[in-house]
Amino acid sequence: MEKFEYFDRKVETASRESLENIQFTKLKTLLDKVYRSNPFYIRKFEERGVSSEDIKTMGDIVKLPFTSKIEFQEDQEKNPIFGTNLTEPLENYVRYLQTTGTTGRPLKWLDTKESWAWSGRCSAMSLWAIGARPSDIVFFPFGFGPHAAYWGLFEGALQMGAMAIPGGGWDTFQRLECLLNNKVTVLACTPTYALRLAEVAQEKNIDIRNSAVRIIIDGGEPGAMVPSVKKRIETLWNAKLFDYIGLTEVRIHSFQCTMQESAVHVIESEFIPEVIDPDTGAHVEEGEMGELVLTNLGRSCSPAIRFRTHDMVKFKIGHCPCGRTFRMLDGGILGRKDDMIVIRGINVFPSMMGNIIQNYLSVGDEYRIVAYIKGSLNQLKVLLDLSDESGRNREKIEKGIVADLRSSLELRVEVEIVPQNTLGKSDYKSKRFIDQREIR
Ligand SMILES: [Zn+2]
């Protein structure tokens, strides 16, 4: 028996050359279809004066225009009900999704039977990579709605041959009961909810450490990439925590494998990932940080071609011991392009700083990250509001945070401990960043 098992050995371990051949063949098929009958992309390609014939090698992909979320939104506003990014007659579409609409109007997205099955296959591959198998029972303690969340994984579990239990419409205790009664082995939920389940289990004296759950897969929050959160969840559940990454506009595109603590593989047989300088649109050097641009190759009915995700990432150089040749994103999503701030010429994501700071904090501790101007220079400082317990280790915490921030950001950040209970509680990471640099 080989050391690692794969969902699709041939593509997952293909050489770079064969992978690029797979990508190129699929890209050409996609472009031919889209150029025949997708009004949205016909318009975009004609504006750019480019057609499928101009794409002769993978390198030619840069001739194709980028697509932004705003373009899709405007298209749907101008062309109700579903916009014009539809390659097939409306009657062929069977699935409806919409984005949560945190930025602007929600975007609607339609899938055909084929594209839904395709995205399910990407999820099945992701589940397989974290060690799930057909014998598993996967539980989704989640109220399914029109948003993409967990639909892909649910379909993936079915396609893999596992049993999938939908756990909507229940309270946390009922979900815990379901999980134990049915000997659930894989739990699919956000890190926050995994912690909430553990909390209620503790209140009700339910022993989850000895439950059958051996794998937790989260999406939506970068929990598995934050060591302190990962450790806490894994200890409480006596299970391994993994991440996957997806977007409504492109579907599940990256997964963690059992050999990577903080990186994900991009499903390169089904996606073409590019990392660009968000200002110039040019490719950055391999391993440098930039914006992730994705083309999905199996959803020709409503594709996203060179879609700008606004997610900042960097490719991880080197090979993964799991044997998969799909390239990796180091640290997963490092931050959102729109959240990036520039401090003395260095790109900083407050969310990433938050992840580092949280490694040192315990329950009851609070922090704020403040950007301010001193002299004419942009500065950053971290305010810590420590509980009694952490207060006893204040020096160690302060030094640790300063050192870790310096090595990861290459920036000196001041840490200040404020009197207890002065910062107030915040449930949202975004509220923990305060920008005082506004110049009037
Ligand atoms: Zn791997």
mmCIF file of N, CA and C in Angstrom, residues 94-97 111-121 148 151-152 155 159 251 298-299 301:
data_model
loop_
_atom_site.group_PDB
_atom_site.id
_atom_site.type_symbol
_atom_site.label_atom_id
_atom_site.label_comp_id
_atom_site.label_asym_id
_atom_site.label_seq_id
_atom_site.Cartn_x
_atom_site.Cartn_y
_atom_site.Cartn_z
ATOM 1 N N VAL A 94 -29.958 24.574 -12.483
ATOM 2 C CA VAL A 94 -30.735 23.900 -11.444
ATOM 3 C C VAL A 94 -30.462 24.402 -10.025
ATOM 4 N N ARG A 95 -29.346 25.118 -9.828
ATOM 5 C CA ARG A 95 -28.976 25.537 -8.482
ATOM 6 C C ARG A 95 -28.814 27.048 -8.410
ATOM 7 N N TYR A 96 -29.263 27.613 -7.300
ATOM 8 C CA TYR A 96 -29.194 29.054 -7.081
ATOM 9 C C TYR A 96 -28.388 29.331 -5.814
ATOM 10 N N LEU A 97 -27.429 30.227 -5.922
ATOM 11 C CA LEU A 97 -26.674 30.684 -4.753
ATOM 12 C C LEU A 97 -26.636 32.205 -4.787
ATOM 13 N N ASP A 111 -26.001 27.507 -11.230
ATOM 14 C CA ASP A 111 -25.228 26.342 -11.657
ATOM 15 C C ASP A 111 -26.121 25.366 -12.409
ATOM 16 N N THR A 112 -25.513 24.648 -13.332
ATOM 17 C CA THR A 112 -26.216 23.553 -14.000
ATOM 18 C C THR A 112 -25.906 22.266 -13.221
ATOM 19 N N LYS A 113 -26.561 21.188 -13.601
ATOM 20 C CA LYS A 113 -26.279 19.907 -12.953
ATOM 21 C C LYS A 113 -24.799 19.582 -13.059
ATOM 22 N N GLU A 114 -24.242 19.835 -14.258
ATOM 23 C CA GLU A 114 -22.833 19.482 -14.512
ATOM 24 C C GLU A 114 -21.891 20.331 -13.654
ATOM 25 N N SER A 115 -22.145 21.634 -13.574
ATOM 26 C CA SER A 115 -21.207 22.477 -12.829
ATOM 27 C C SER A 115 -21.340 22.224 -11.327
ATOM 28 N N TRP A 116 -22.560 21.907 -10.893
ATOM 29 C CA TRP A 116 -22.752 21.570 -9.469
ATOM 30 C C TRP A 116 -21.976 20.303 -9.133
ATOM 31 N N ALA A 117 -22.041 19.338 -10.028
ATOM 32 C CA ALA A 117 -21.313 18.080 -9.813
ATOM 33 C C ALA A 117 -19.803 18.345 -9.831
ATOM 34 N N TRP A 118 -19.387 19.251 -10.709
ATOM 35 C CA TRP A 118 -17.963 19.602 -10.784
ATOM 36 C C TRP A 118 -17.488 20.188 -9.462
ATOM 37 N N SER A 119 -18.263 21.144 -8.903
ATOM 38 C CA SER A 119 -17.804 21.755 -7.651
ATOM 39 C C SER A 119 -17.862 20.723 -6.523
ATOM 40 N N GLY A 120 -18.802 19.800 -6.595
ATOM 41 C CA GLY A 120 -18.850 18.731 -5.601
ATOM 42 C C GLY A 120 -17.606 17.857 -5.658
ATOM 43 N N ARG A 121 -17.119 17.655 -6.859
ATOM 44 C CA ARG A 121 -15.922 16.837 -7.049
ATOM 45 C C ARG A 121 -14.699 17.542 -6.434
ATOM 46 N N ALA A 148 -23.425 30.156 -0.284
ATOM 47 C CA ALA A 148 -22.630 29.006 -0.716
ATOM 48 C C ALA A 148 -22.132 28.151 0.446
ATOM 49 N N TRP A 151 -22.583 24.165 1.266
ATOM 50 C CA TRP A 151 -23.267 23.393 0.225
ATOM 51 C C TRP A 151 -22.264 22.554 -0.564
ATOM 52 N N GLY A 152 -21.130 23.163 -0.857
ATOM 53 C CA GLY A 152 -20.103 22.472 -1.638
ATOM 54 C C GLY A 152 -19.577 21.249 -0.912
ATOM 55 N N GLU A 155 -22.185 18.445 -0.790
ATOM 56 C CA GLU A 155 -22.190 17.721 -2.070
ATOM 57 C C GLU A 155 -20.927 16.853 -2.190
ATOM 58 N N GLN A 159 -20.564 12.890 -2.887
ATOM 59 C CA GLN A 159 -19.834 12.374 -4.053
ATOM 60 C C GLN A 159 -18.719 11.423 -3.659
ATOM 61 N N ARG A 251 -16.181 28.907 -6.470
ATOM 62 C CA ARG A 251 -16.362 27.661 -5.691
ATOM 63 C C ARG A 251 -15.064 27.231 -4.988
ATOM 64 N N GLY A 298 -14.143 24.314 -14.725
ATOM 65 C CA GLY A 298 -15.194 23.308 -14.844
ATOM 66 C C GLY A 298 -16.593 23.865 -14.693
ATOM 67 N N ARG A 299 -16.703 25.193 -14.782
ATOM 68 C CA ARG A 299 -18.022 25.790 -14.585
ATOM 69 C C ARG A 299 -18.334 26.686 -15.783
ATOM 70 N N CYS A 301 -20.757 27.044 -17.558
ATOM 71 C CA CYS A 301 -22.114 27.614 -17.631
ATOM 72 C C CYS A 301 -22.174 29.008 -17.024
#
